[in-house]
PDB file of C-alpha atoms in Angstrom:
ATOM      1  CA  MET Z  11     -32.385  -0.604  -3.276  1.00 93.00           C
ATOM      2  CA  LYS Z  12     -30.126  -1.703  -6.407  1.00 96.00           C
ATOM      3  CA  ILE Z  13     -26.664  -2.554  -5.594  1.00 97.00           C
ATOM      4  CA  LEU Z  14     -23.925  -2.697  -8.019  1.00 98.00           C
ATOM      5  CA  VAL Z  15     -20.551  -4.117  -7.039  1.00 98.00           C
ATOM      6  CA  CYS Z  16     -17.585  -3.656  -8.944  1.00 97.00           C
ATOM      7  CA  ILE Z  17     -14.945  -6.245  -8.862  1.00 97.00           C
ATOM      8  CA  THR Z  18     -11.286  -6.365 -10.430  1.00 95.00           C
ATOM      9  CA  ASN Z  19      -9.619  -9.964 -11.374  1.00 93.00           C
ATOM     10  CA  VAL Z  20      -6.236  -9.355 -10.189  1.00 93.00           C
ATOM     11  CA  PRO Z  21      -2.628 -11.254  -9.851  1.00 91.00           C
ATOM     12  CA  ASP Z  22      -2.290 -13.061  -6.049  1.00 90.00           C
ATOM     13  CA  THR Z  23      -0.267 -10.559  -3.882  1.00 84.00           C
ATOM     14  CA  THR Z  24       1.860 -13.805  -3.736  1.00 85.00           C
ATOM     15  CA  ALA Z  25       2.238 -14.227  -7.621  1.00 86.00           C
ATOM     16  CA  LYS Z  26       5.720 -13.944  -9.283  1.00 87.00           C
ATOM     17  CA  ILE Z  27       5.242 -11.363 -11.910  1.00 86.00           C
ATOM     18  CA  SER Z  28       6.998 -11.266 -15.316  1.00 88.00           C
ATOM     19  CA  PHE Z  29       5.843  -9.612 -18.489  1.00 90.00           C
ATOM     20  CA  THR Z  30       6.321 -11.074 -22.217  1.00 89.00           C
ATOM     21  CA  ASP Z  31       5.876  -9.216 -25.827  1.00 89.00           C
ATOM     22  CA  ASN Z  32       9.010  -6.640 -25.194  1.00 89.00           C
ATOM     23  CA  ASN Z  33       7.499  -6.316 -21.801  1.00 90.00           C
ATOM     24  CA  THR Z  34       3.923  -4.804 -23.456  1.00 86.00           C
ATOM     25  CA  LYS Z  35       2.274  -7.758 -21.769  1.00 85.00           C
ATOM     26  CA  LEU Z  36       1.967  -9.592 -18.283  1.00 85.00           C
ATOM     27  CA  ASN Z  37       2.693 -13.143 -18.608  1.00 87.00           C
ATOM     28  CA  LYS Z  38       0.070 -14.785 -17.179  1.00 84.00           C
ATOM     29  CA  ALA Z  39       1.578 -18.319 -17.580  1.00 85.00           C
ATOM     30  CA  GLY Z  40       0.745 -19.940 -13.480  1.00 86.00           C
ATOM     31  CA  VAL Z  41      -0.344 -16.564 -12.317  1.00 88.00           C
ATOM     32  CA  GLN Z  42      -3.266 -17.275  -9.885  1.00 90.00           C
ATOM     33  CA  TYR Z  43      -5.824 -14.727  -9.478  1.00 91.00           C
ATOM     34  CA  ILE Z  44      -8.100 -13.305  -7.182  1.00 93.00           C
ATOM     35  CA  ILE Z  45     -11.059 -10.658  -6.391  1.00 94.00           C
ATOM     36  CA  GLY Z  46      -9.253  -7.390  -5.392  1.00 93.00           C
ATOM     37  CA  PRO Z  47      -8.955  -7.247  -1.585  1.00 93.00           C
ATOM     38  CA  TYR Z  48     -10.514  -3.841  -1.811  1.00 95.00           C
ATOM     39  CA  ASP Z  49     -13.302  -4.891  -4.286  1.00 96.00           C
ATOM     40  CA  ASP Z  50     -14.031  -7.887  -1.293  1.00 95.00           C
ATOM     41  CA  TYR Z  51     -14.888  -5.562   1.123  1.00 96.00           C
ATOM     42  CA  ALA Z  52     -17.545  -3.541  -0.935  1.00 96.00           C
ATOM     43  CA  LEU Z  53     -19.034  -6.904  -2.060  1.00 97.00           C
ATOM     44  CA  ALA Z  54     -19.035  -7.630   2.084  1.00 96.00           C
ATOM     45  CA  ARG Z  55     -20.656  -4.667   2.610  1.00 97.00           C
ATOM     46  CA  ALA Z  56     -22.895  -4.744   0.245  1.00 97.00           C
ATOM     47  CA  VAL Z  57     -23.916  -8.497   1.209  1.00 96.00           C
ATOM     48  CA  GLU Z  58     -24.463  -6.988   4.554  1.00 96.00           C
ATOM     49  CA  LEU Z  59     -26.796  -4.122   3.532  1.00 96.00           C
ATOM     50  CA  LYS Z  60     -29.000  -6.426   1.036  1.00 96.00           C
ATOM     51  CA  GLU Z  61     -29.512  -8.664   4.240  1.00 95.00           C
ATOM     52  CA  LYS Z  62     -30.460  -5.373   6.523  1.00 95.00           C
ATOM     53  CA  LEU Z  63     -32.451  -3.776   3.835  1.00 95.00           C
ATOM     54  CA  GLY Z  64     -33.282  -5.892   1.395  1.00 94.00           C
ATOM     55  CA  GLY Z  65     -32.983  -5.312  -2.397  1.00 95.00           C
ATOM     56  CA  SER Z  66     -30.563  -7.100  -4.904  1.00 96.00           C
ATOM     57  CA  ILE Z  67     -26.674  -7.075  -5.628  1.00 97.00           C
ATOM     58  CA  THR Z  68     -25.401  -7.025  -9.304  1.00 97.00           C
ATOM     59  CA  VAL Z  69     -21.779  -8.001  -9.569  1.00 98.00           C
ATOM     60  CA  LEU Z  70     -19.639  -6.254 -12.707  1.00 98.00           C
ATOM     61  CA  ASN Z  71     -16.327  -6.852 -13.771  1.00 97.00           C
ATOM     62  CA  VAL Z  72     -14.492  -5.598 -16.752  1.00 97.00           C
ATOM     63  CA  GLY Z  73     -12.447  -8.618 -18.380  1.00 95.00           C
ATOM     64  CA  GLU Z  74     -12.504 -11.451 -20.269  1.00 95.00           C
ATOM     65  CA  ALA Z  75     -13.186 -15.168 -19.326  1.00 94.00           C
ATOM     66  CA  GLU Z  76     -10.461 -15.990 -17.338  1.00 93.00           C
ATOM     67  CA  SER Z  77     -12.600 -13.747 -14.635  1.00 94.00           C
ATOM     68  CA  ASP Z  78     -15.524 -16.478 -14.515  1.00 96.00           C
ATOM     69  CA  PRO Z  79     -14.205 -18.295 -11.677  1.00 95.00           C
ATOM     70  CA  GLN Z  80     -14.076 -14.867  -9.556  1.00 96.00           C
ATOM     71  CA  ILE Z  81     -17.552 -13.659 -10.690  1.00 97.00           C
ATOM     72  CA  ARG Z  82     -18.845 -17.044  -9.556  1.00 96.00           C
ATOM     73  CA  LYS Z  83     -17.156 -16.586  -6.130  1.00 96.00           C
ATOM     74  CA  ALA Z  84     -18.525 -13.386  -5.684  1.00 96.00           C
ATOM     75  CA  LEU Z  85     -22.351 -15.120  -6.885  1.00 97.00           C
ATOM     76  CA  ALA Z  86     -21.708 -17.532  -3.842  1.00 96.00           C
ATOM     77  CA  ILE Z  87     -20.815 -14.986  -1.238  1.00 96.00           C
ATOM     78  CA  GLY Z  88     -24.407 -13.208  -1.752  1.00 95.00           C
ATOM     79  CA  ALA Z  89     -24.852 -11.457  -5.165  1.00 96.00           C
ATOM     80  CA  ASP Z  90     -27.549 -12.311  -7.122  1.00 96.00           C
ATOM     81  CA  ASP Z  91     -27.113 -12.020 -10.770  1.00 97.00           C
ATOM     82  CA  ALA Z  92     -23.519 -10.600 -12.798  1.00 97.00           C
ATOM     83  CA  VAL Z  93     -21.876  -8.779 -15.818  1.00 97.00           C
ATOM     84  CA  ARG Z  94     -18.995  -9.267 -17.441  1.00 97.00           C
ATOM     85  CA  VAL Z  95     -18.124  -6.486 -19.873  1.00 97.00           C
ATOM     86  CA  ASN Z  96     -15.992  -9.005 -22.555  1.00 97.00           C
ATOM     87  CA  ALA Z  97     -12.580  -6.653 -22.562  1.00 95.00           C
ATOM     88  CA  ASP Z  98      -9.295  -6.873 -21.460  1.00 90.00           C
ATOM     89  CA  PRO Z  99      -9.174  -3.635 -19.099  1.00 91.00           C
ATOM     90  CA  ILE Z 100      -6.472  -1.766 -20.690  1.00 86.00           C
ATOM     91  CA  ASP Z 101      -6.983   1.295 -18.240  1.00 90.00           C
ATOM     92  CA  SER Z 102      -8.773   3.245 -15.846  1.00 93.00           C
ATOM     93  CA  TYR Z 103     -10.300   5.240 -18.263  1.00 94.00           C
ATOM     94  CA  PHE Z 104     -11.435   2.415 -20.547  1.00 94.00           C
ATOM     95  CA  THR Z 105     -12.779   0.529 -17.492  1.00 95.00           C
ATOM     96  CA  ALA Z 106     -14.773   4.005 -15.777  1.00 96.00           C
ATOM     97  CA  VAL Z 107     -16.573   3.775 -19.211  1.00 97.00           C
ATOM     98  CA  GLN Z 108     -17.558   0.214 -19.251  1.00 97.00           C
ATOM     99  CA  ILE Z 109     -18.851   0.606 -15.827  1.00 97.00           C
ATOM    100  CA  ALA Z 110     -20.592   3.855 -16.187  1.00 97.00           C
ATOM    101  CA  ALA Z 111     -22.576   2.399 -19.517  1.00 97.00           C
ATOM    102  CA  VAL Z 112     -23.482  -0.706 -17.155  1.00 97.00           C
ATOM    103  CA  ALA Z 113     -24.887   1.646 -14.524  1.00 97.00           C
ATOM    104  CA  LYS Z 114     -26.857   3.617 -16.769  1.00 95.00           C
ATOM    105  CA  GLU Z 115     -28.630   1.098 -18.187  1.00 93.00           C
ATOM    106  CA  GLY Z 116     -29.279  -0.894 -14.661  1.00 92.00           C
ATOM    107  CA  GLY Z 117     -30.275   2.448 -12.795  1.00 92.00           C
ATOM    108  CA  TYR Z 118     -28.340   1.428  -9.592  1.00 96.00           C
ATOM    109  CA  ASP Z 119     -29.167   2.922  -6.244  1.00 96.00           C
ATOM    110  CA  LEU Z 120     -25.546   2.316  -4.899  1.00 97.00           C
ATOM    111  CA  ILE Z 121     -22.331   1.638  -7.000  1.00 98.00           C
ATOM    112  CA  LEU Z 122     -19.475   0.089  -4.465  1.00 97.00           C
ATOM    113  CA  MET Z 123     -16.176  -0.780  -5.550  1.00 96.00           C
ATOM    114  CA  GLY Z 124     -12.663  -0.712  -3.886  1.00 95.00           C
ATOM    115  CA  ARG Z 125     -10.936   2.232  -3.471  1.00 93.00           C
ATOM    116  CA  GLU Z 126      -8.169   1.281  -5.937  1.00 91.00           C
ATOM    117  CA  SER Z 127      -7.067  -2.250  -7.584  1.00 89.00           C
ATOM    118  CA  ILE Z 128      -3.760  -4.153  -6.528  1.00 85.00           C
ATOM    119  CA  ASP Z 129      -2.396  -4.257 -10.080  1.00 86.00           C
ATOM    120  CA  PHE Z 130      -2.590  -0.961 -11.663  1.00 82.00           C
ATOM    121  CA  ASN Z 131      -3.110   1.011  -8.116  1.00 84.00           C
ATOM    122  CA  SER Z 132      -4.661   3.995 -10.291  1.00 86.00           C
ATOM    123  CA  GLY Z 133      -7.326   4.960  -7.502  1.00 90.00           C
ATOM    124  CA  VAL Z 134      -9.071   7.024 -10.198  1.00 94.00           C
ATOM    125  CA  VAL Z 135     -12.115   4.590 -11.449  1.00 96.00           C
ATOM    126  CA  HIS Z 136     -14.570   5.793  -8.690  1.00 95.00           C
ATOM    127  CA  GLY Z 137     -14.316   9.198  -9.256  1.00 95.00           C
ATOM    128  CA  LEU Z 138     -14.371   8.803 -13.349  1.00 96.00           C
ATOM    129  CA  VAL Z 139     -17.580   6.923 -12.881  1.00 97.00           C
ATOM    130  CA  GLY Z 140     -19.293   9.259 -10.358  1.00 97.00           C
ATOM    131  CA  GLU Z 141     -18.443  12.060 -12.921  1.00 97.00           C
ATOM    132  CA  MET Z 142     -19.634  10.213 -15.917  1.00 96.00           C
ATOM    133  CA  LEU Z 143     -22.763   9.336 -14.417  1.00 97.00           C
ATOM    134  CA  GLY Z 144     -23.057  12.976 -12.685  1.00 96.00           C
ATOM    135  CA  ILE Z 145     -23.547  11.592  -8.969  1.00 97.00           C
ATOM    136  CA  PRO Z 146     -21.329  12.117  -6.156  1.00 96.00           C
ATOM    137  CA  SER Z 147     -18.361  10.147  -5.369  1.00 96.00           C
ATOM    138  CA  PHE Z 148     -16.240   9.338  -2.521  1.00 95.00           C
ATOM    139  CA  SER Z 149     -12.833   7.467  -1.371  1.00 93.00           C
ATOM    140  CA  PRO Z 150     -11.626   5.686   0.913  1.00 94.00           C
ATOM    141  CA  VAL Z 151     -14.770   4.901   2.663  1.00 96.00           C
ATOM    142  CA  MET Z 152     -14.363   2.919   5.628  1.00 96.00           C
ATOM    143  CA  LYS Z 153     -17.637   2.838   7.424  1.00 96.00           C
ATOM    144  CA  LEU Z 154     -21.193   2.745   5.617  1.00 97.00           C
ATOM    145  CA  ASP Z 155     -25.144   3.112   6.447  1.00 96.00           C
ATOM    146  CA  ILE Z 156     -27.911   3.451   4.234  1.00 96.00           C
ATOM    147  CA  GLU Z 157     -31.158   5.284   5.807  1.00 95.00           C
ATOM    148  CA  GLY Z 158     -34.060   5.966   3.568  1.00 94.00           C
ATOM    149  CA  THR Z 159     -32.257   7.654   0.625  1.00 94.00           C
ATOM    150  CA  THR Z 160     -29.498   8.706   2.419  1.00 96.00           C
ATOM    151  CA  ALA Z 161     -26.191   7.101   2.753  1.00 96.00           C
ATOM    152  CA  LYS Z 162     -24.082   8.031   5.716  1.00 97.00           C
ATOM    153  CA  PHE Z 163     -20.469   6.842   6.128  1.00 96.00           C
ATOM    154  CA  ALA Z 164     -16.887   7.823   7.332  1.00 96.00           C
ATOM    155  CA  ARG Z 165     -13.612   8.032   4.389  1.00 93.00           C
ATOM    156  CA  GLU Z 166     -10.188   8.229   5.800  1.00 89.00           C
ATOM    157  CA  ILE Z 167      -8.365  11.679   5.440  1.00 90.00           C
ATOM    158  CA  GLU Z 168      -5.043  12.758   6.491  1.00 88.00           C
ATOM    159  CA  GLY Z 169      -4.990  12.693  10.203  1.00 88.00           C
ATOM    160  CA  GLY Z 170      -8.153  11.137  11.084  1.00 90.00           C
ATOM    161  CA  LYS Z 171     -11.309  10.388   9.824  1.00 91.00           C
ATOM    162  CA  GLU Z 172     -14.572  12.380   7.688  1.00 95.00           C
ATOM    163  CA  PHE Z 173     -18.131  11.669   8.642  1.00 96.00           C
ATOM    164  CA  LEU Z 174     -20.311  12.562   5.779  1.00 96.00           C
ATOM    165  CA  GLU Z 175     -24.091  12.137   4.423  1.00 95.00           C
ATOM    166  CA  ALA Z 176     -25.057  12.107   0.727  1.00 96.00           C
ATOM    167  CA  PRO Z 177     -28.064  11.252  -1.393  1.00 96.00           C
ATOM    168  CA  LEU Z 178     -28.614   8.094  -3.349  1.00 96.00           C
ATOM    169  CA  PRO Z 179     -27.489   7.213  -5.914  1.00 96.00           C
ATOM    170  CA  LEU Z 180     -23.731   7.955  -5.438  1.00 96.00           C
ATOM    171  CA  VAL Z 181     -20.338   5.869  -6.172  1.00 97.00           C
ATOM    172  CA  LEU Z 182     -17.839   4.916  -2.976  1.00 97.00           C
ATOM    173  CA  GLY Z 183     -14.746   2.975  -3.137  1.00 96.00           C
ATOM    174  CA  CYS Z 184     -14.505   1.247  -0.016  1.00 96.00           C
ATOM    175  CA  GLN Z 185     -11.515   0.077   2.081  1.00 94.00           C
ATOM    176  CA  GLU Z 186     -11.246  -1.838   5.511  1.00 94.00           C
ATOM    177  CA  PRO Z 187     -12.953  -1.797   8.289  1.00 94.00           C
ATOM    178  CA  ILE Z 188     -15.985  -1.376   6.390  1.00 94.00           C
ATOM    179  CA  ALA Z 189     -17.125  -4.994   6.533  1.00 92.00           C
ATOM    180  CA  GLU Z 190     -15.249  -7.990   6.937  1.00 91.00           C
ATOM    181  CA  TRP Z 191     -14.297 -10.469   3.995  1.00 89.00           C
ATOM    182  CA  LYS Z 192     -16.825 -13.011   3.763  1.00 90.00           C
ATOM    183  CA  ILE Z 193     -16.097 -16.582   2.762  1.00 90.00           C
ATOM    184  CA  PRO Z 194     -18.554 -18.542   0.032  1.00 90.00           C
ATOM    185  CA  ASN Z 195     -20.391 -21.396   2.013  1.00 90.00           C
ATOM    186  CA  MET Z 196     -21.276 -24.503   0.272  1.00 91.00           C
ATOM    187  CA  ARG Z 197     -24.671 -23.439  -0.494  1.00 90.00           C
ATOM    188  CA  GLY Z 198     -23.661 -20.415  -1.738  1.00 92.00           C
ATOM    189  CA  ILE Z 199     -20.891 -22.280  -4.411  1.00 94.00           C
ATOM    190  CA  MET Z 200     -23.837 -24.560  -5.435  1.00 93.00           C
ATOM    191  CA  THR Z 201     -26.490 -21.854  -6.085  1.00 93.00           C
ATOM    192  CA  ALA Z 202     -24.009 -19.556  -7.342  1.00 94.00           C
ATOM    193  CA  ARG Z 203     -23.554 -22.213 -10.419  1.00 92.00           C
ATOM    194  CA  THR Z 204     -27.256 -21.384 -11.646  1.00 93.00           C
ATOM    195  CA  LYS Z 205     -27.039 -17.649 -10.977  1.00 96.00           C
ATOM    196  CA  PRO Z 206     -26.761 -15.697 -13.790  1.00 95.00           C
ATOM    197  CA  LEU Z 207     -23.845 -14.248 -15.665  1.00 96.00           C
ATOM    198  CA  LYS Z 208     -24.615 -11.791 -18.792  1.00 96.00           C
ATOM    199  CA  VAL Z 209     -21.569 -10.904 -20.922  1.00 97.00           C
ATOM    200  CA  VAL Z 210     -21.666  -8.368 -23.009  1.00 97.00           C
ATOM    201  CA  ASP Z 211     -19.696  -6.270 -25.657  1.00 97.00           C
ATOM    202  CA  PRO Z 212     -17.577  -2.949 -24.315  1.00 96.00           C
ATOM    203  CA  VAL Z 213     -18.665   0.024 -25.535  1.00 96.00           C
ATOM    204  CA  ALA Z 214     -16.491   2.164 -27.962  1.00 94.00           C
ATOM    205  CA  VAL Z 215     -13.835   4.206 -26.166  1.00 92.00           C
ATOM    206  CA  ASP Z 216     -11.250   6.535 -27.651  1.00 88.00           C
ATOM    207  CA  ASP Z 217      -7.617   5.740 -27.065  1.00 84.00           C
ATOM    208  CA  LEU Z 218      -6.720   8.759 -25.009  1.00 84.00           C
ATOM    209  CA  ALA Z 219      -3.245   6.790 -23.905  1.00 82.00           C
ATOM    210  CA  THR Z 220      -1.215   3.851 -24.825  1.00 83.00           C
ATOM    211  CA  LEU Z 221       1.362   1.780 -23.322  1.00 82.00           C
ATOM    212  CA  ASP Z 222       5.245   1.914 -23.722  1.00 87.00           C
ATOM    213  CA  GLN Z 223       6.319  -0.867 -21.727  1.00 87.00           C
ATOM    214  CA  TYR Z 224       5.955  -2.416 -18.055  1.00 88.00           C
ATOM    215  CA  THR Z 225       9.179  -2.267 -15.513  1.00 88.00           C
ATOM    216  CA  LEU Z 226       9.547  -4.619 -12.486  1.00 85.00           C
ATOM    217  CA  PRO Z 227      10.680  -2.663  -9.039  1.00 83.00           C
ATOM    218  CA  ALA Z 228      14.380  -2.544  -8.842  1.00 81.00           C
ATOM    219  CA  PRO Z 229      15.311  -5.699  -6.504  1.00 81.00           C
ATOM    220  CA  LYS Z 230      16.264  -4.783  -2.719  1.00 79.00           C
ATOM    221  CA  GLY Z 231      19.554  -4.505  -2.143  1.00 76.00           C
ATOM    222  CA  ALA Z 232      21.666  -6.213   0.481  1.00 78.00           C
ATOM    223  CA  CYS Z 233      20.693  -5.223   4.326  1.00 82.00           C
ATOM    224  CA  LYS Z 234      23.855  -3.890   6.233  1.00 83.00           C
ATOM    225  CA  MET Z 235      23.910  -4.635   9.992  1.00 88.00           C
ATOM    226  CA  ILE Z 236      25.310  -1.677  11.843  1.00 88.00           C
ATOM    227  CA  PRO Z 237      26.211  -2.505  15.793  1.00 91.00           C
ATOM    228  CA  ALA Z 238      24.737  -0.272  18.245  1.00 89.00           C
ATOM    229  CA  ASP Z 239      27.486   1.686  19.210  1.00 91.00           C
ATOM    230  CA  GLN Z 240      28.435   2.661  15.458  1.00 90.00           C
ATOM    231  CA  ALA Z 241      26.227   5.635  15.286  1.00 91.00           C
ATOM    232  CA  GLU Z 242      28.658   7.593  13.423  1.00 91.00           C
ATOM    233  CA  THR Z 243      29.127   4.851  10.809  1.00 91.00           C
ATOM    234  CA  LEU Z 244      25.494   4.586  10.727  1.00 90.00           C
ATOM    235  CA  ILE Z 245      25.349   8.513   9.690  1.00 91.00           C
ATOM    236  CA  SER Z 246      27.886   8.023   7.231  1.00 91.00           C
ATOM    237  CA  LEU Z 247      26.062   4.834   5.343  1.00 88.00           C
ATOM    238  CA  LEU Z 248      22.886   7.027   5.204  1.00 90.00           C
ATOM    239  CA  LYS Z 249      24.586  10.130   3.640  1.00 91.00           C
ATOM    240  CA  THR Z 250      26.911   8.429   1.183  1.00 90.00           C
ATOM    241  CA  GLU Z 251      25.306   5.298   0.115  1.00 84.00           C
ATOM    242  CA  ALA Z 252      21.398   5.692   0.683  1.00 81.00           C
ATOM    243  CA  LYS Z 253      21.608   9.084   0.115  1.00 83.00           C
ATOM    244  CA  VAL Z 254      18.780   9.731   2.524  1.00 84.00           C
ATOM    245  CA  LEU Z 255      20.132  12.670   4.892  1.00 83.00           C
TER     246      LEU Z 255
END
């Protein structure tokens, strides 16, 4: 079985975010990058499936050279080879087109990725890729097993879980608890240095949207502590200041 795992190179959740060029670009100075946490779950489950069923895992990233350390980490965790589309992933559509192009050429049985990246949080790339390839797409998947050419999985829905079966190939957006994150061991780190990392040029994509600017969330306001015996004061503040009642 050939598995394609798509990973993102995103700022660490503890990184301090700021912007440059009139708030049109991320200020990357001093920012620590990681594999997207949801992508980590997808990779971990892919490794488990490979260990159980055999096959190969290819890691795919749409990004520039700064993504290479995270790609090498994915190779150290258990992927066999990697492809990096040498381009800035400017939006979800652009990224999905690049993934679909690589997937078409590779003929993969299963395409896994996180349910969303933690930078833009669009949560639509898996659906776009499925549509472009003409195969089913499901998200957020929290349990996955493969039996023959059939995938059996559970996904989270409002108020519960949905248990489904679908024929391969398909695209899945993953989240916890599909697997536990894996930490590369020393042997994996050493072998990752020699595993193939192919860099390819992006395919042409029409610009369907243009970026105006980024803005930071409003700073958190001061916290007011209201004594437990002053319920009327609390209700008044919720009405007049917080305006939530």
